[in-house]
Coordinates of N, CA and C in Angstrom, one line a residue:
X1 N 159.4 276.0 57.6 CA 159.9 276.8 56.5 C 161.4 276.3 56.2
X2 N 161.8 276.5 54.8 CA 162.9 275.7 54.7 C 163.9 276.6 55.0
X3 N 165.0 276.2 55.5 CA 166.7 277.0 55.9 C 167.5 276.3 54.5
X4 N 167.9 277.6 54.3 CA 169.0 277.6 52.8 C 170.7 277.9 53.6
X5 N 171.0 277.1 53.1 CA 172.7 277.3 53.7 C 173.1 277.4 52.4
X6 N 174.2 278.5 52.6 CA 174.9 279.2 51.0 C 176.0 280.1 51.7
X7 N 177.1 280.0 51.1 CA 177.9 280.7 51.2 C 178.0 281.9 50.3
X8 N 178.6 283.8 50.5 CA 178.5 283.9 49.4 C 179.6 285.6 49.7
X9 N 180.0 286.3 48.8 CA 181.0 287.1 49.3 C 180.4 288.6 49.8
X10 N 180.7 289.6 50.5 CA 180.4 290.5 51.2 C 180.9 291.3 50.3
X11 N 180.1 292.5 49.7 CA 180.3 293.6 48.6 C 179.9 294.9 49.5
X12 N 180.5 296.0 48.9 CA 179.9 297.5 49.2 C 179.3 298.0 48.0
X13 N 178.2 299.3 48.1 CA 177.8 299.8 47.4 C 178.2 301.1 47.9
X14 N 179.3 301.5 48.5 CA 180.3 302.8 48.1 C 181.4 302.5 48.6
X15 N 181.9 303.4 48.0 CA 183.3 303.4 48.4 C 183.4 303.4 50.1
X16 N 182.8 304.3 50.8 CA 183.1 304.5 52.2 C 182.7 303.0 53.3
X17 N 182.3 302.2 52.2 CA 181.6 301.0 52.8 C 180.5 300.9 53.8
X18 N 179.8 301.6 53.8 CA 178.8 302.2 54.5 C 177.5 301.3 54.4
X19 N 177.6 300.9 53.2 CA 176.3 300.0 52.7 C 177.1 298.4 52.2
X20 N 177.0 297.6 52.9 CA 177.7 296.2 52.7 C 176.4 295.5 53.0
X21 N 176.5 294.5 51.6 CA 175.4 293.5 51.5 C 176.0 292.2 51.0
X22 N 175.4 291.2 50.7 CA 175.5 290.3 49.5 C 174.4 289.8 48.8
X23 N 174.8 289.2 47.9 CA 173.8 289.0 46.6 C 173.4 287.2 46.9
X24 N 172.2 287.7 47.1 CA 171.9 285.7 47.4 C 172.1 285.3 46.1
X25 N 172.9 283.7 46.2 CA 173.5 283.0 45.1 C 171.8 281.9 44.6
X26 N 170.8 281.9 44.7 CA 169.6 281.5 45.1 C 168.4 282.0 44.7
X27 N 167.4 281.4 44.0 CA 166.2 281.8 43.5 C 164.9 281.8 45.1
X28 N 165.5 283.1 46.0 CA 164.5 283.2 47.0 C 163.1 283.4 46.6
X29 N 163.0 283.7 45.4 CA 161.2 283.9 45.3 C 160.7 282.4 45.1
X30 N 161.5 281.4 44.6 CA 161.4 280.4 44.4 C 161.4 279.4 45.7
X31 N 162.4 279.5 46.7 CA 162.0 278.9 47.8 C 161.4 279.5 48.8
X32 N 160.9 280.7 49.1 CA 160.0 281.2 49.9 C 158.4 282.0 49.3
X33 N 158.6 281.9 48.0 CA 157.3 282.4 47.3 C 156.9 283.8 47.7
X34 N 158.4 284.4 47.5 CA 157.8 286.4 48.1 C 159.0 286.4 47.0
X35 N 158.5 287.8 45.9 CA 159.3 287.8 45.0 C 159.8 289.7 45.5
X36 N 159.0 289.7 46.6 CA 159.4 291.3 47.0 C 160.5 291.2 48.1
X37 N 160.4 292.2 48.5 CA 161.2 292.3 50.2 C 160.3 291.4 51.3
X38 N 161.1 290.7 52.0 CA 160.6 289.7 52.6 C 161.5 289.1 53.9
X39 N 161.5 288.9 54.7 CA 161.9 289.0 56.5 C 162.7 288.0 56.5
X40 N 163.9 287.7 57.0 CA 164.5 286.8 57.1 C 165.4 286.7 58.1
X41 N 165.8 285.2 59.1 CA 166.3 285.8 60.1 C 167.5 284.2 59.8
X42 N 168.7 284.0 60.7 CA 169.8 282.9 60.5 C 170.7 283.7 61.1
X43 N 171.8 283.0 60.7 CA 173.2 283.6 61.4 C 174.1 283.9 59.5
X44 N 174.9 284.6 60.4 CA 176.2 285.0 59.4 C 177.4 284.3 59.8
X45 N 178.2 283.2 59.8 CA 179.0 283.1 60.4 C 178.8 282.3 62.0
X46 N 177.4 281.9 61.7 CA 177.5 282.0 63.0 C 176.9 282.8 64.5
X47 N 177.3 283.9 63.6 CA 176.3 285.0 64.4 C 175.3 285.5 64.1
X48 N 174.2 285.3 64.9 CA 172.4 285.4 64.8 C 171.7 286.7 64.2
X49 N 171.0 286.9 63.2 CA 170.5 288.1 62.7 C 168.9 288.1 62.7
X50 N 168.1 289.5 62.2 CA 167.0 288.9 61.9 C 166.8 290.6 60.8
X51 N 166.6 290.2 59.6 CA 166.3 291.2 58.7 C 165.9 291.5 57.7
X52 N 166.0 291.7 56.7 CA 165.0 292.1 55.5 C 165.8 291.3 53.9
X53 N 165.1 290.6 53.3 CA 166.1 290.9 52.0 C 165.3 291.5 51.0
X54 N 165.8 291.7 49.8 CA 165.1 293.2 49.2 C 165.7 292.2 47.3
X55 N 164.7 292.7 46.7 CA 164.9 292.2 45.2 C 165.7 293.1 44.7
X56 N 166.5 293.1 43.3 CA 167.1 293.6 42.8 C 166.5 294.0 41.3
X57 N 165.3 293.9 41.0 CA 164.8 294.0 40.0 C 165.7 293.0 38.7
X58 N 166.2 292.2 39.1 CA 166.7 291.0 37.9 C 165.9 289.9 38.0
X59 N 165.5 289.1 39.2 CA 165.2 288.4 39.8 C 165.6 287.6 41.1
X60 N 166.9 288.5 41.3 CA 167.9 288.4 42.9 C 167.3 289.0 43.7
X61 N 168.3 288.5 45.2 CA 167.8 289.3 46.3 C 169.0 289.5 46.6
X62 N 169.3 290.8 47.4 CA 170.2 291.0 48.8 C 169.7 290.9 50.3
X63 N 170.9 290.9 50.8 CA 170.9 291.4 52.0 C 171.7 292.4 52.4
X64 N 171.7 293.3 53.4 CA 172.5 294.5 53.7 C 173.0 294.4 55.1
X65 N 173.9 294.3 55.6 CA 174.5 294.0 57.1 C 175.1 295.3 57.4
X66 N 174.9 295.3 58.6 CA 175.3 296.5 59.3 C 176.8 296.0 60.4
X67 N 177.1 297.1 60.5 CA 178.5 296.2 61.3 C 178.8 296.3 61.9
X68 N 177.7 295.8 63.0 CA 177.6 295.2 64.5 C 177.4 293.5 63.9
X69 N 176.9 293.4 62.8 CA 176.6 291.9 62.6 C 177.8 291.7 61.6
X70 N 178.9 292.5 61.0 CA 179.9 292.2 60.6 C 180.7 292.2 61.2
X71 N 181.1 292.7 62.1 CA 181.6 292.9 63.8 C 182.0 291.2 64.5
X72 N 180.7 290.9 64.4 CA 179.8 289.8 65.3 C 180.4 288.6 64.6
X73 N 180.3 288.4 63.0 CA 180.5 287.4 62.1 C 182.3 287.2 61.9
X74 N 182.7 288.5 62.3 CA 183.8 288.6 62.1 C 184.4 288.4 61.0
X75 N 183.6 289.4 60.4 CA 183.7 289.3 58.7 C 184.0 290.9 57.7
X76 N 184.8 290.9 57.4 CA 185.0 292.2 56.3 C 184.8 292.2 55.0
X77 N 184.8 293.3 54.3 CA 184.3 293.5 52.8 C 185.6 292.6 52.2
X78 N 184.7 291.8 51.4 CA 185.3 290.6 50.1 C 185.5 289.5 50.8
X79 N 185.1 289.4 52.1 CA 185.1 288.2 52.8 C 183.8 287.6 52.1
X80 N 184.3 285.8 52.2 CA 183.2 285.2 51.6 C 182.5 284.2 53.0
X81 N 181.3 284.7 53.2 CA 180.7 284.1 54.5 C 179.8 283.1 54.2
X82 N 180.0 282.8 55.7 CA 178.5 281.0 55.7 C 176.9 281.2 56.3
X83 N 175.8 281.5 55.6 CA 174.7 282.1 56.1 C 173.9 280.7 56.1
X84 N 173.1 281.0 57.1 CA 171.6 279.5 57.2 C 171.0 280.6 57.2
X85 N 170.2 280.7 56.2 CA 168.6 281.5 56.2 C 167.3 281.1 56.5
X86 N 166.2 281.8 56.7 CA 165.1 281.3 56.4 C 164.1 282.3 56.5
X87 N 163.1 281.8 56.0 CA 162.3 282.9 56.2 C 161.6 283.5 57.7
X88 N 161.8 284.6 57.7 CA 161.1 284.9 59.5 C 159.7 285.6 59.8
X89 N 158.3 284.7 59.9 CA 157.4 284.6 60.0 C 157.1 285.5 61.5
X90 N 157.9 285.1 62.5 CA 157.6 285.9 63.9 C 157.2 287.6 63.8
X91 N 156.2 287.8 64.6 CA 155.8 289.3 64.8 C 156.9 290.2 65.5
X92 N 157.0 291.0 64.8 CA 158.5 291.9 65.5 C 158.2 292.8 66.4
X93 N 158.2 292.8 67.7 CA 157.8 294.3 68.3 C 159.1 294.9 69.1
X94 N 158.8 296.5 68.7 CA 159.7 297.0 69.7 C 159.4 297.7 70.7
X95 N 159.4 297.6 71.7 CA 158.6 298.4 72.7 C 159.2 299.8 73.0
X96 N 158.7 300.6 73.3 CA 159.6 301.7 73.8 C 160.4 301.6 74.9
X97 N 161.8 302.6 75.2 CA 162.5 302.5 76.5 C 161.1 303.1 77.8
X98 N 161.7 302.5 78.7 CA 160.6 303.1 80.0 C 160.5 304.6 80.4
X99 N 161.9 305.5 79.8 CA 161.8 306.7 79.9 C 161.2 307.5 79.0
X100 N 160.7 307.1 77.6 CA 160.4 307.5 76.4 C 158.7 306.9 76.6
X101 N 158.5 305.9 76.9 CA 156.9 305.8 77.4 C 156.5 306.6 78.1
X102 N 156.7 306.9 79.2 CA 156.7 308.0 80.4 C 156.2 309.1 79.8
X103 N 156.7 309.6 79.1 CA 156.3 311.0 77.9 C 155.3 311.0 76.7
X104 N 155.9 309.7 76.2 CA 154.7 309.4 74.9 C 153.4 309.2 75.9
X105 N 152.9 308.3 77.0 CA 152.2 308.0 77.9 C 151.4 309.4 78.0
X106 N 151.7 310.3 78.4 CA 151.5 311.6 78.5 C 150.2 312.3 77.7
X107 N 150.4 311.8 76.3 CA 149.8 312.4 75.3 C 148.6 311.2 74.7
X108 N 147.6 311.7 74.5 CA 146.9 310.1 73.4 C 147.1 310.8 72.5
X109 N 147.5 311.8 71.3 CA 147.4 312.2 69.9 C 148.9 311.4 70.1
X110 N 150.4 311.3 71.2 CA 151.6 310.7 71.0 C 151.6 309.0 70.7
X111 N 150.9 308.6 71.8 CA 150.0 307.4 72.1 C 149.7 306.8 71.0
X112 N 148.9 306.9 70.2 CA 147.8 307.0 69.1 C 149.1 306.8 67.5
X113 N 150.1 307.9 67.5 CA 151.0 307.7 66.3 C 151.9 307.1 66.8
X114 N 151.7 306.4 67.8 CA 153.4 305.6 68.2 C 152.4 304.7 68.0
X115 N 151.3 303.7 68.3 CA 150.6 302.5 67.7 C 150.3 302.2 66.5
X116 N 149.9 303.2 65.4 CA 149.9 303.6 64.3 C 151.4 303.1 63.3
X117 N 152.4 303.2 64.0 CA 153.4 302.9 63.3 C 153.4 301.0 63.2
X118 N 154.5 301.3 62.0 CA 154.6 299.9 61.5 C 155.7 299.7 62.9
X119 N 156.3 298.0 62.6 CA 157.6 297.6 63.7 C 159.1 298.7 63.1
X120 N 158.9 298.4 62.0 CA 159.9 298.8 61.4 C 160.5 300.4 61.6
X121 N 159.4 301.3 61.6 CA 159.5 302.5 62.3 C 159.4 302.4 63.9
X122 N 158.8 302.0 64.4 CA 159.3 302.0 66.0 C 160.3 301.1 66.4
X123 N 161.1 300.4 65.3 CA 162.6 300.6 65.6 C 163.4 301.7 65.9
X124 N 163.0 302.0 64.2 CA 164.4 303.4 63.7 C 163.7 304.3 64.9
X125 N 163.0 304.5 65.6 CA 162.6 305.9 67.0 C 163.4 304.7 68.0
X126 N 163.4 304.2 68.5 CA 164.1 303.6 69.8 C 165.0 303.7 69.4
X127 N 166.2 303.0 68.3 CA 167.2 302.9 67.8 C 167.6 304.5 68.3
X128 N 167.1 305.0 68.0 CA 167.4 306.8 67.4 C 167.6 307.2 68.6
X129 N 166.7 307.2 70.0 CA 166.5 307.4 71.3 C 167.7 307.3 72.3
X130 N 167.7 305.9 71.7 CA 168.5 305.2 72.5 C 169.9 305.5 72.3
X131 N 170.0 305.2 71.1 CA 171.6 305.9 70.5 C 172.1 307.5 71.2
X132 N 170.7 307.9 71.2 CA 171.3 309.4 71.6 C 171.6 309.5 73.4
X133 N 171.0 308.7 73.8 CA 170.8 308.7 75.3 C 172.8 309.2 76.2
X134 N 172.9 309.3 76.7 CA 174.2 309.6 77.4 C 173.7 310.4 78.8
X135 N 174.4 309.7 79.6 CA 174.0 310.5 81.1 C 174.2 312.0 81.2
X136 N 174.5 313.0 80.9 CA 174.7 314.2 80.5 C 173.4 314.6 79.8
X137 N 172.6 314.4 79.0 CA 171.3 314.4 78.4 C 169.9 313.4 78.8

């Protein structure tokens, strides 16, 4: 699969900067043949990602960085960064924490809707888990 190297600048879509993306400078339906949302994994700067880009109904795509990977890239809004893309074909799994199986384990109706989900949703539940976790709880 081919890797696209482009540079290109870091925008918000609010004021609180909460939602920071950029606009690929690039006809991705044209080099990866997905004119939808479509997987993609490279670095920012350098630092390694793996995530989604999403059409814009013009015939663009973005991407949306979160900022741990703005963090990482060492990159802020209206900075202009250096990406290698490409498309990311790999199966994504997230497995549960070992304390959160332990319980889902418990149940087959738990069992059953934790299999049932896509990758993408048994992220956002670990993500969510995990985030919450603190030795006091």
């Amino acid at each position: 699969m081919a890797v696209k190297r482009f540079r290109a600048a870091i925008a918000a879509r609010s004021q609180d900067q909460r939602w920071t993306y950029v606009i690929l400078p690039f006809d991705a339906a044209a080099l990866w043949g997905a004119k939808g949302a479509l997987k993609v994994k490279g670095t920012m700067n350098g630092a390694p990602f793996r995530s989604s880009i999403f059409p814009n109904g013009d015939g663009t795509h973005h991407i949306m960085m979160n900022k741990a990977l703005m963090m990482a890239a060492k990159a802020g809004l209206g900075d202009t960064v250096a990406f290698a893309m490409e498309s990311d074909t790999e199966e994504r799994d997230y497995p549960m924490p070992s304390d959160m199986a332990k319980v889902v384990g418990t149940s087959k109706k738990a069992t059953a809707t934790w299999e049932g989900f896509p990758p993408s949703a048994r992220k956002l539940y670990v993500d969510w888990v995990e985030d919450a976790k603190k030795p006091e709880t």
